[in-house]
XYZ file of C-alpha atoms in Angstrom:
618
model
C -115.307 58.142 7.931
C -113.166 59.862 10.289
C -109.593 60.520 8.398
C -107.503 58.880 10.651
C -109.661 55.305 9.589
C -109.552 56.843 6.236
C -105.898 57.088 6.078
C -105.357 54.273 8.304
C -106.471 51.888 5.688
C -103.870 53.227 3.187
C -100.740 52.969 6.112
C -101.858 49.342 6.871
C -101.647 48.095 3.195
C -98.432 49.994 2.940
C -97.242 48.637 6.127
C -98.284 44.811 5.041
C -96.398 45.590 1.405
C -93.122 46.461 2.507
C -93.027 43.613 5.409
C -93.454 41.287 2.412
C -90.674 43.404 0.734
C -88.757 43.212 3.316
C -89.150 39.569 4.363
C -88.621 38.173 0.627
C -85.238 40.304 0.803
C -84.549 38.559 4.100
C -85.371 35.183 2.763
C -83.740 35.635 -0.301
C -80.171 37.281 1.388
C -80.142 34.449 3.550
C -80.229 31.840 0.772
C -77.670 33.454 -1.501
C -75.263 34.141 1.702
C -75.651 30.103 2.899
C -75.358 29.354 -0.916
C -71.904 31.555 -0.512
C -71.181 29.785 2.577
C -68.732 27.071 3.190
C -71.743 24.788 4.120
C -73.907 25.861 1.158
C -70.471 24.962 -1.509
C -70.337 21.884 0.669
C -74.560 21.297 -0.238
C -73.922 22.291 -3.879
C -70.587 20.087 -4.063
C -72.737 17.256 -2.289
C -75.042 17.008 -5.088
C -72.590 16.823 -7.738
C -70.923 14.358 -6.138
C -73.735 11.997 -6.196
C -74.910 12.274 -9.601
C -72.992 9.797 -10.831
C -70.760 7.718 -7.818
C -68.799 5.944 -10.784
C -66.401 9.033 -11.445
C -66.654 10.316 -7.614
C -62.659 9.935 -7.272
C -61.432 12.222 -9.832
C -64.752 14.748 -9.101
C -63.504 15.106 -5.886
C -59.869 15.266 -6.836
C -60.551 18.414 -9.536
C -62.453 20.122 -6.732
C -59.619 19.890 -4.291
C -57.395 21.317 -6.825
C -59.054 24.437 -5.771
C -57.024 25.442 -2.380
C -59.741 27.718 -1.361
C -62.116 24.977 -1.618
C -59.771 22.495 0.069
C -59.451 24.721 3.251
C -62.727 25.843 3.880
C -65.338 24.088 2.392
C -63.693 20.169 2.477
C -63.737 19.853 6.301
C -67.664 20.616 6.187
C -68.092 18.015 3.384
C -68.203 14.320 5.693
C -70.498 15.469 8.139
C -73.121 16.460 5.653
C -73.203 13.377 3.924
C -72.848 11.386 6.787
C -76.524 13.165 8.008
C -77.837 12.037 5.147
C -76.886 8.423 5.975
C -74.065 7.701 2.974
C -71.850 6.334 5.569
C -69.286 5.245 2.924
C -69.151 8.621 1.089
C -68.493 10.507 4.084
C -65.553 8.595 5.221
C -64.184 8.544 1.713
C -64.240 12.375 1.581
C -63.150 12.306 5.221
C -60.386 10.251 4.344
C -59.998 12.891 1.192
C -59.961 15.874 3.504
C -57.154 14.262 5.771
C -55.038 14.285 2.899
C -55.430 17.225 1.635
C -55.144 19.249 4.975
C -53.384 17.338 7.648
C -49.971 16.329 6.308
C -49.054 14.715 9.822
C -52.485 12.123 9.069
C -51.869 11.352 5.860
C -51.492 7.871 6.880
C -55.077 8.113 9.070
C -56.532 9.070 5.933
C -55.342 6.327 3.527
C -56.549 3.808 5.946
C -60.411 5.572 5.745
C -60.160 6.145 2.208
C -59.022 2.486 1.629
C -61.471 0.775 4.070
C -64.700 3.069 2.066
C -63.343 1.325 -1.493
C -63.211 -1.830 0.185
C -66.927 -1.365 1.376
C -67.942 0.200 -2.265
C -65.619 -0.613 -4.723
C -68.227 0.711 -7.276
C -66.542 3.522 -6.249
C -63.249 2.708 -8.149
C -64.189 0.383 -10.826
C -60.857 0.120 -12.102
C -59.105 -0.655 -9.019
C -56.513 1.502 -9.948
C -56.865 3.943 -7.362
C -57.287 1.715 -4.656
C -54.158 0.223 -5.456
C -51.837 3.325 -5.362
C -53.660 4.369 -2.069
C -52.849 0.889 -1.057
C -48.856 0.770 -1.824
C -48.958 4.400 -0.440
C -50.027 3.448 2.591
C -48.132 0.040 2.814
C -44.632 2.498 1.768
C -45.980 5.184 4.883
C -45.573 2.370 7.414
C -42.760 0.589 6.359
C -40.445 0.360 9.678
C -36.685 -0.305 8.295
C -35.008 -0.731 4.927
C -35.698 -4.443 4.324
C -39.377 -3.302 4.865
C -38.498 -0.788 1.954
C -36.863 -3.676 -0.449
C -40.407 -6.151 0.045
C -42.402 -3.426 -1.456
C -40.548 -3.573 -4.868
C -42.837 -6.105 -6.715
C -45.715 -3.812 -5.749
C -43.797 -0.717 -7.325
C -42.777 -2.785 -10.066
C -46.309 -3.267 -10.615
C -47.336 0.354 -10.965
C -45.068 1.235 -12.993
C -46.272 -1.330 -15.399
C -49.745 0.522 -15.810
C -49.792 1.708 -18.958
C -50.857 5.572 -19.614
C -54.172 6.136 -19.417
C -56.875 8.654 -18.868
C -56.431 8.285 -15.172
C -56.761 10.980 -12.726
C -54.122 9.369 -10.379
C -51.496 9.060 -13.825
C -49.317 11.309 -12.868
C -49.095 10.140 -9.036
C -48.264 6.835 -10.278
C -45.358 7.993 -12.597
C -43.970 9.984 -9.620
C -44.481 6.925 -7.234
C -42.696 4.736 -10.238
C -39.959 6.779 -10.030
C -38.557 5.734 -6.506
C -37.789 2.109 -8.000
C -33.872 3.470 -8.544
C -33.122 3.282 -4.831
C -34.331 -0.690 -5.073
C -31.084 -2.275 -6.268
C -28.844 0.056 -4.023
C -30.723 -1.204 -0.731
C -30.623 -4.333 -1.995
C -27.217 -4.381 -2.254
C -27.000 -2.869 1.401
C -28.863 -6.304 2.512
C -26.391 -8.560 0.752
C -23.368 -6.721 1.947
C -21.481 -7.790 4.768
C -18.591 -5.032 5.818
C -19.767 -1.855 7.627
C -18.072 0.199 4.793
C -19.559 -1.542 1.904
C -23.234 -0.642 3.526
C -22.560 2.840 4.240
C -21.643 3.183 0.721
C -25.066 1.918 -0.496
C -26.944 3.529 2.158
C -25.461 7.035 1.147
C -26.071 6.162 -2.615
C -29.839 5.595 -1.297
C -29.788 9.026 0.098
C -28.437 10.977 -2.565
C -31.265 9.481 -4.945
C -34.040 10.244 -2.151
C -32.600 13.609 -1.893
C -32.576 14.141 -5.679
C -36.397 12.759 -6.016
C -36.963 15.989 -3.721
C -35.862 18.706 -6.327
C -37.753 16.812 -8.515
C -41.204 16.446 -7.316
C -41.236 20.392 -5.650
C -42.982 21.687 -8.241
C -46.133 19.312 -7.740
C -46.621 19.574 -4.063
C -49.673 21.239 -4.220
C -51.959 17.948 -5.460
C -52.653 16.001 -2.584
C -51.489 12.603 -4.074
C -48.008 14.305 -4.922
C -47.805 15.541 -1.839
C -47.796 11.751 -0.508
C -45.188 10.578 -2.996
C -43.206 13.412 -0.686
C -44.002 11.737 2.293
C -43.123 8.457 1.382
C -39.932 9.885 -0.169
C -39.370 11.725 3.152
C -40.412 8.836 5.180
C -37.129 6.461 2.982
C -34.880 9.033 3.675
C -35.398 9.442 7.455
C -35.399 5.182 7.536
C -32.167 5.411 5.051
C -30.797 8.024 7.071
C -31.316 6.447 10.359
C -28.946 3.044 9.056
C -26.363 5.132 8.195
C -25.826 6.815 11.366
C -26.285 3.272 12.963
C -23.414 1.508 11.254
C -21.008 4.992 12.048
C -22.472 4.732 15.867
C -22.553 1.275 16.646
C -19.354 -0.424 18.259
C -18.119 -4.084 17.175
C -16.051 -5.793 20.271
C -14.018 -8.428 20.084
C -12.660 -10.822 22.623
C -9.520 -12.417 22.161
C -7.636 -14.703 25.171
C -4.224 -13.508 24.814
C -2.711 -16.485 26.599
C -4.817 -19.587 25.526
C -1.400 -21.844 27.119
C 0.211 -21.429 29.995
C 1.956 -22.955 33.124
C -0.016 -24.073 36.058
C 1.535 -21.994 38.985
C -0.312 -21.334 42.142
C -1.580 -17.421 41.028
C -1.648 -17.597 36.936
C -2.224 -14.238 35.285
C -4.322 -14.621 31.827
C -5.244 -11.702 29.634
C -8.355 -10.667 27.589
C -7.773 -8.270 24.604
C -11.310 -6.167 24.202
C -10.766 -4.211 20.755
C -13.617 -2.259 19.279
C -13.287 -2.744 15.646
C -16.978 -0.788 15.074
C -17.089 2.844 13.895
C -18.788 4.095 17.422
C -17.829 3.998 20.423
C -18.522 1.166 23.230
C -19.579 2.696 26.411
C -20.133 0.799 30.362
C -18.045 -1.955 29.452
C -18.298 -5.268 32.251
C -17.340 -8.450 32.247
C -18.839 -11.193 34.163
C -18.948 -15.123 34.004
C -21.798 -16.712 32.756
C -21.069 -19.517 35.152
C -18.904 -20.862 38.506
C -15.429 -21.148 37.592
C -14.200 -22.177 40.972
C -10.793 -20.037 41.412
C -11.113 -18.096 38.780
C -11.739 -14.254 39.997
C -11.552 -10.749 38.177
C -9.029 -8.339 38.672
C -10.097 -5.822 37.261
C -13.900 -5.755 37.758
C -14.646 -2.090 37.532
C -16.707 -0.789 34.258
C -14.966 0.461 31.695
C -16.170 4.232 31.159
C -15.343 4.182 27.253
C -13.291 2.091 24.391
C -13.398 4.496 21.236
C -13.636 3.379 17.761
C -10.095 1.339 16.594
C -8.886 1.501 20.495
C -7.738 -1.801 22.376
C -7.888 -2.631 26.447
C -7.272 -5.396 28.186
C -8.194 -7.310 31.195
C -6.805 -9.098 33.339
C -8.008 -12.579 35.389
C -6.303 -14.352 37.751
C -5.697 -18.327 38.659
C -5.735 -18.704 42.808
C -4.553 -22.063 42.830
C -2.799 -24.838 40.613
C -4.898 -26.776 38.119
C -3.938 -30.145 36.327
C -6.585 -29.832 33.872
C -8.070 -27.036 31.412
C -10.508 -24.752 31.989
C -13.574 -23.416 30.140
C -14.214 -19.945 30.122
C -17.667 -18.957 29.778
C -17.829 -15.416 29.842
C -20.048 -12.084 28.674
C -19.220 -8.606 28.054
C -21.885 -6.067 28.867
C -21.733 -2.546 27.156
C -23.833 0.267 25.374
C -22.987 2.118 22.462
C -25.206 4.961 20.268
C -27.262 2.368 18.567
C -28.566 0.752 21.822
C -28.052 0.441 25.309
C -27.454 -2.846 27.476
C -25.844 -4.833 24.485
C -24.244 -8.439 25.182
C -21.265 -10.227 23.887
C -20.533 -14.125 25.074
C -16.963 -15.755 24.743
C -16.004 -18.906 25.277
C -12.768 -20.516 25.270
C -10.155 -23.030 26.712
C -7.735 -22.106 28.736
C -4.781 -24.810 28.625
C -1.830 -25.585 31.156
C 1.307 -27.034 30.633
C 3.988 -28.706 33.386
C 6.768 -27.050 34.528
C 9.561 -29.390 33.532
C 11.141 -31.310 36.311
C 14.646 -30.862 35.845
C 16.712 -29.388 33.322
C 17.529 -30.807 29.426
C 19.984 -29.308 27.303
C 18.868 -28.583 23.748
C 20.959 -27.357 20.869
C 20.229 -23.729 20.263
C 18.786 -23.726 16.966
C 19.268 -19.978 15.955
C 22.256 -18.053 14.495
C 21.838 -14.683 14.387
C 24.286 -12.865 12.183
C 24.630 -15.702 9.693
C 23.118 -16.484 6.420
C 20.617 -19.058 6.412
C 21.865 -21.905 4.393
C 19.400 -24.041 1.801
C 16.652 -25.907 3.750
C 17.487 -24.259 7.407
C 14.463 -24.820 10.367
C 14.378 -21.245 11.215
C 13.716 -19.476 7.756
C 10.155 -18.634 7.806
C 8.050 -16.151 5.566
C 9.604 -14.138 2.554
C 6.940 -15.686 0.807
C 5.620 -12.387 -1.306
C 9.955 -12.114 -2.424
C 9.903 -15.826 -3.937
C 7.080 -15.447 -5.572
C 7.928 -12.406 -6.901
C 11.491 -13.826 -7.958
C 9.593 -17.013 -9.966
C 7.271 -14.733 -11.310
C 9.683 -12.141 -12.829
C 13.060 -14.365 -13.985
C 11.698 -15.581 -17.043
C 12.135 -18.415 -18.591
C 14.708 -19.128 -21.718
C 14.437 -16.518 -23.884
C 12.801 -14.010 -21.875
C 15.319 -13.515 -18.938
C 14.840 -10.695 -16.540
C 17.081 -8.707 -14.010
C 15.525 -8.443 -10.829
C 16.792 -6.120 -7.885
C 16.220 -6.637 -4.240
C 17.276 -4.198 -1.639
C 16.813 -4.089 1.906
C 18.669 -2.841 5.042
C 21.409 -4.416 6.601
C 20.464 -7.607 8.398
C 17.297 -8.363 7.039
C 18.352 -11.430 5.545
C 18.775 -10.821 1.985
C 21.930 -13.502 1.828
C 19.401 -16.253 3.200
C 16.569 -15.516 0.690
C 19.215 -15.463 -2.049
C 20.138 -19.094 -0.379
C 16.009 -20.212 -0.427
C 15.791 -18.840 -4.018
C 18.529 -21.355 -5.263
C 17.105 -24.054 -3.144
C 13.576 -23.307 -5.032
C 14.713 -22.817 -8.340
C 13.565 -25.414 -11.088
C 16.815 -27.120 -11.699
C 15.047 -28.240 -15.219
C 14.672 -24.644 -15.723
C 17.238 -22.680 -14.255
C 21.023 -23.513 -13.205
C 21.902 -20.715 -10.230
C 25.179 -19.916 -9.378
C 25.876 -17.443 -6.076
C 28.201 -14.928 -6.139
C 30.036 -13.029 -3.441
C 30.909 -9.620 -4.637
C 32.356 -8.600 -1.135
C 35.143 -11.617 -2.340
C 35.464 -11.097 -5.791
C 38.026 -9.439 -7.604
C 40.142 -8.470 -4.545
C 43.469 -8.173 -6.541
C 43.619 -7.855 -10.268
C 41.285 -5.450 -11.931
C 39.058 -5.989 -13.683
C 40.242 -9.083 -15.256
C 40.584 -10.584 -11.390
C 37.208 -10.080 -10.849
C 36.004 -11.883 -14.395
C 38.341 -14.763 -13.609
C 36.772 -15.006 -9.961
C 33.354 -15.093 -11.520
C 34.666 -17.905 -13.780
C 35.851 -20.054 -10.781
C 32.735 -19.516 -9.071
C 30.928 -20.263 -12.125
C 32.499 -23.542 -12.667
C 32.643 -24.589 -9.437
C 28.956 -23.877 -8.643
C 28.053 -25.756 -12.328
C 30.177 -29.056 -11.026
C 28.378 -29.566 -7.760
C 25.186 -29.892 -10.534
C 27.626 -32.392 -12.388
C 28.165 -30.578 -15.141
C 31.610 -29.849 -16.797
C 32.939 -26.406 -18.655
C 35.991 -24.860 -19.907
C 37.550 -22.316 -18.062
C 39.662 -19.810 -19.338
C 43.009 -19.435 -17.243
C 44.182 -16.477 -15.957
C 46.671 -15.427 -18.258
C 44.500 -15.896 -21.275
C 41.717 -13.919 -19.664
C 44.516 -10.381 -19.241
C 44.695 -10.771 -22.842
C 41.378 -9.132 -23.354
C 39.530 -10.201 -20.436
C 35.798 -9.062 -21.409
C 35.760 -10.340 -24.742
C 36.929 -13.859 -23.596
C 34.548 -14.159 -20.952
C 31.412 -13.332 -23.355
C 32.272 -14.596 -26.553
C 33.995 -18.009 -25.193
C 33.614 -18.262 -21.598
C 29.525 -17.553 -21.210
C 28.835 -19.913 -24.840
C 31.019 -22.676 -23.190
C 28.419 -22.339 -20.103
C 25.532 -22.423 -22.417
C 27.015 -25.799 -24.298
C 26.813 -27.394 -20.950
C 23.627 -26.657 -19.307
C 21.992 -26.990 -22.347
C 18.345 -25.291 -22.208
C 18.337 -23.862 -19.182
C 18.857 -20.455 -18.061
C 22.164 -19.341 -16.163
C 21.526 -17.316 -13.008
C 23.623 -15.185 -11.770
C 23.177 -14.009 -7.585
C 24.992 -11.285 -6.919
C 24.699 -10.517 -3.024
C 26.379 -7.433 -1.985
C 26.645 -6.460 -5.495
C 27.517 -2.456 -3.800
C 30.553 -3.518 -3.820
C 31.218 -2.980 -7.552
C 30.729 0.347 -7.029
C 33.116 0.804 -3.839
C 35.865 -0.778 -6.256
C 35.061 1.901 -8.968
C 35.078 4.453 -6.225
C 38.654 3.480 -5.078
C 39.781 2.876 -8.253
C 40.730 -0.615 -8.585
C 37.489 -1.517 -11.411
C 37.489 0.751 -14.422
C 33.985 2.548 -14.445
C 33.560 0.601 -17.815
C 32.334 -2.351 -15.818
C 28.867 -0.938 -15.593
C 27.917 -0.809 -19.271
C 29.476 -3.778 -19.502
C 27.074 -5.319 -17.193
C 24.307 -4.115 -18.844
C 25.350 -5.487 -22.652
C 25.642 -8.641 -20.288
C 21.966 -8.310 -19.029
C 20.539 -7.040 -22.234
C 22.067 -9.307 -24.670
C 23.475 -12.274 -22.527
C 21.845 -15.537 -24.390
C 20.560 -17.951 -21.344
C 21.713 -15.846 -18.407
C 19.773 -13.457 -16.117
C 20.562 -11.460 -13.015
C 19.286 -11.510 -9.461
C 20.571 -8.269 -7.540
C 21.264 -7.751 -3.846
C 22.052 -4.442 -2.301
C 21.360 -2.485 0.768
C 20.372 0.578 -1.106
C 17.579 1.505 -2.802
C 17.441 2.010 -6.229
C 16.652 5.884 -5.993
C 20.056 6.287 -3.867
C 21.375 4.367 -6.787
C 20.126 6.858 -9.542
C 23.918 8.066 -10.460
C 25.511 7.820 -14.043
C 27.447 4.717 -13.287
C 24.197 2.759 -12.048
C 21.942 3.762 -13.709
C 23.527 2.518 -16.656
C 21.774 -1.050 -15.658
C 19.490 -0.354 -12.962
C 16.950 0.715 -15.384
C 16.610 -2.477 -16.790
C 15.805 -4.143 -13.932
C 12.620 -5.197 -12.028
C 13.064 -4.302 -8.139
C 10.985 -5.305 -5.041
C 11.569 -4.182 -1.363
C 13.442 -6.764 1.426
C 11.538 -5.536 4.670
C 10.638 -6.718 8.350
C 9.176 -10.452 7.915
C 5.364 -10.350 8.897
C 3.618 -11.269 11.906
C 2.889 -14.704 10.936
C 6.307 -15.366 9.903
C 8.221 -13.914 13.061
C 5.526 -15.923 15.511
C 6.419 -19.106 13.819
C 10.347 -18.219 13.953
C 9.365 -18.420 17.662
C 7.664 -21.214 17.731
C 8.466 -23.653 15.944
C 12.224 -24.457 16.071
C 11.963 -25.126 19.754
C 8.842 -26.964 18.998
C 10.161 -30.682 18.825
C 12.192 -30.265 22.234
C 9.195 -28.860 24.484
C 9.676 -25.501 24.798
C 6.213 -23.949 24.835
C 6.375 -19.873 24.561
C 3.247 -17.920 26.579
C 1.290 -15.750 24.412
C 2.266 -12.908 25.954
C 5.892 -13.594 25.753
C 5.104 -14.061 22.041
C 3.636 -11.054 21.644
C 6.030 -9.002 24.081
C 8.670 -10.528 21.633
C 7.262 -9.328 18.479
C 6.509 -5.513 19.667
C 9.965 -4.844 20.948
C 11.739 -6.209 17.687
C 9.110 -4.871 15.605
C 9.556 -8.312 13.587
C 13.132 -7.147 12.509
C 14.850 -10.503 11.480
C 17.817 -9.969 13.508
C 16.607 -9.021 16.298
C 14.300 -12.032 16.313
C 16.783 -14.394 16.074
C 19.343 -12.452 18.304
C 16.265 -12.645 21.223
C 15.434 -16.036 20.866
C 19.089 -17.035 20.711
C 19.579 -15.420 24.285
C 16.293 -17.224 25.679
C 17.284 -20.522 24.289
C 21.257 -19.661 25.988
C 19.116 -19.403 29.385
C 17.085 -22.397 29.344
């Protein structure tokens, strides 16, 4: 043969050898690099996963504890098995994959996971997956806090599970753990004052907050990281209460002048006061209904009212009515919580006839002098007679008691009420002047005008005691008075207590000061008070007791029990308006009332002193 047939034959064969070679290679590199491939793991995992369906779950869950694995070979995962027509499977692992990489659908995935156990629960034959996907999802979509509080039996549940080989164990503990912020929100629901539900709400958060630090360390496991996001989601829900209760506003609408007097053009005032922690924004107010002459004056918005603030309002009467009228009105406004926010009042305005003519009525207030036992114009001082009953004691356990106060604000008439009051079973009181006693004589002037006082005060109760005279008493004065005087007072009121009221009782210590009472007289006031059988003290001065705190009184001041005589409170000062005018038809507006009560700040005096003049020019 010709050599290029001869050698041909030998290049062919070698040719046809290496293609196989080279093909096998081919074949072979291609399998091993799709075997390497994120669809060849996804193949191999594939298999696995359906060798036995009954412990798919936790499979599934040890492969995607491989991040690796999670990222690139998960997402290829539901579309292969879907091809091969297990439906169920593929939107289990689909659900599965959502988890693990799409933190902003965990809640998307829950819902496929839990719909594919519902289909197959073979899949989770002890349920107890399916139930912590289910109260993770239910705690995902949970819109406000009482939404947060109806989950608790299901949490109670699951923390109930005793430990077991469970792939999902640890999950469950961490979701368990959330069940401390159940009794503070709780609490927030059955709460009624803004401040007593910001307290629980902030209590919340600082548990949410703390339930961070803890569960850091196990964000990499898909399951822990939704315990995070339902942890996350509480807070942001928690979080979003408490700035509603310091944003939103609280109005109130109050009719300042409820009475009045029919006139042709009646003014009437409305009191808008914001008692919220935000502020109320766009204020308007309109009637709900005709109310004939009725108009608003000042019917622009209101731009603002800030938190604590007051504004007013004014309305105005065109023309005279005989009978009331119903107000039926509504307040429009925003504020941070919400925007076009309503508020209805209703109330009755009432109007009173201008008297005809003119009747003289005795003016019933004296400003300037005590008010005597039972007077129509003491009001209030309740808090100081309650204080005096609680604190004098009763025989055997007598007490001093100091009350001080400024200048004319009626500590002589309390001192009058407290002997009207007294238990005259229990106590016999006796009120003493010191401004008048003891003008000439010493000190034994001043014991022998205690002694008259004494036994005159005791005979108006019809009771009868021996009284020292004068010239006995300069014999030795002090030991007279407590060794025979005071037991001869004891004899005759029997088991009662003596009371001594000592208004003005300052006075001692002028009379030291000019040197007509030895300075003696001070611890001889307090042997009195300390070891007096029967008899106890009640104080009156217009200084307090730290001005007091010299050497002379503190000899006895530190015995005693001391409360504060102040302005009388609002209550108090509207019914000194009121109601000793009452009887002869003099009706105050309730703007005049309250006009009345800012200018005299409630001062006593000054009360009296303005409603003296008002009465003088009726």
């Amino acid at each position: 043969d010709p050599w290029y047939l001869y050698y041909g034959r030998y290049f062919a064969g070698a040719l046809v050898v290496s293609l196989f070679f080279s093909i096998s290679f081919l074949i072979i590199h291609r399998i091993r690099v799709r075997q390497q491939s994120p669809i060849g793991q996804a193949e191999r995992a594939f298999r696995q996963l359906t060798v036995n369906r009954n412990c798919l779950l936790p499979r599934l869950r040890d492969m995607a504890n491989d991040p690796e694995w999670t990222k690139d070979v998960l997402p290829h995962l539901p579309g292969l098995i879907r091809a091969s027509g297990d439906t169920v499977l593929g939107n289990l692992v689909e659900g599965f994959h959502l988890l693990s990489n799409h933190a902003d659908l965990q809640v998307e995935g829950l819902a496929t996971m839990l719909r594919s156990l519902e289909e197959e629960p073979e899949l989770d034959p002890s349920r107890n997956a399916s139930q912590f996907y289910r109260l993770s999802y239910n705690a995902l979509n949970v819109e406000d806090v009482s939404g947060i509080v109806g989950l608790k039996r299901e949490f109670e549940i699951i923390s109930s599970l005793e430990p077991q080989r469970f792939y999902l164990d640890d999950a469950c503990k961490s979701l368990s753990e959330l069940l401390v912020v159940f009794q503070a929100l709780q609490n927030f629901l059955r709460v009624e004052t803004s401040e007593d539900k910001k307290a629980y709400l902030a209590q919340t958060i600082e548990m949410l907050g703390r339930k961070k630090q803890q569960q850091g360390k196990n964000e990499n496991i898909s399951e822990q990281r939704i315990v995070e996001k339902i942890r996350a989601h509480w807070l942001n829900l928690t979080t979003q209460s408490f700035r509603t209760l310091q944003d939103k506003a609280a109005l109130e609408l109050t009719l300042r002048s409820r009475e009045t007097m029919a006139s042709d053009n009646t003014i009437i005032i409305l009191d808008i006061m914001n008692k919220g922690p935000g502020p109320a924004n766009n204020l308007k107010l309109e009637t709900r209904r005709t109310l004939g002459p009725l108009i608003q004056l000042s019917s622009d918005a209101i731009s603002q009212l800030a938190a604590g603030m007051k504004t007013q309002i004014k309305l105005e009467i065109c023309s005279n009515h005989d009978s009331d009228i119903e107000l039926d009105l509504v307040l429009h406004y925003d504020d941070r919580e919400n925007s076009g926010k309503i508020l209805y009042f209703n109330d009755t305005l009432r109007f009173t006839e201008i008297p005809k003519q003119f009747n003289y009525i005795p003016n019933p207030y004296t400003p300037g002098k005590p008010l005597q036992s039972g007077s129509p114009v003491f009001f209030g001082r309740e808090d100081i007679l309650s204080f005096v009953k609680d604190n004098l004691g009763q025989p055997g356990t007598e007490n001093v008691i100091f009350l001080a106060g400024q200048r004319r604000m009626g500590k002589t008439s309390i001192l009058k009420q407290i002997m009207d009051r007294l238990d005259r079973r229990i106590y016999a009181p006796v009120y003493l002047d010191c401004q008048a006693l003891g003008i000439e004589g010493g000190l034994t002037g001043l014991l022998f005008d205690i002694v008259i006082e004494i036994e005159s005060a005791l005979a108006e109760q019809g009771l009868t005691i021996r009284v020292p005279s004068l010239s006995r008493l300069e014999t030795n004065a002090t030991h007279l008075f407590e060794k025979d005087f005071l037991p001869s007072v004891t004899e005759s009121i029997g088991q009662r207590v003596l009371v001594l009221l000592l208004d003005e009782f300052e006075e001692l210590g002028t009379r030291v000061g000019n040197g007509e009472i030895p300075p003696s007289i001070f611890g001889y006031l307090r042997h009195l008070m300390q070891h007096g059988d029967q008899t106890a003290f009640i104080l009156v001065g217009a200084r307090q007791v730290e001005e007091l705190a010299t050497n002379n009184w503190l000899a006895f001041l530190n015995v005693a029990l001391n409360t504060k005589v102040s302005f009388l409170d609002v209550v108090a000062a509207r019914n000194l308006i009121i109601k000793p005018t009452l009887s002869y038809g003099i009706v105050f507006d309730e703007l005049a009332i309250d006009k009345m009560i800012r200018v005299t700040a409630c001062h006593p005096y000054f009360l009296q002193l303005l409603c003296y003049v008002l009465i003088g020019f009726h």
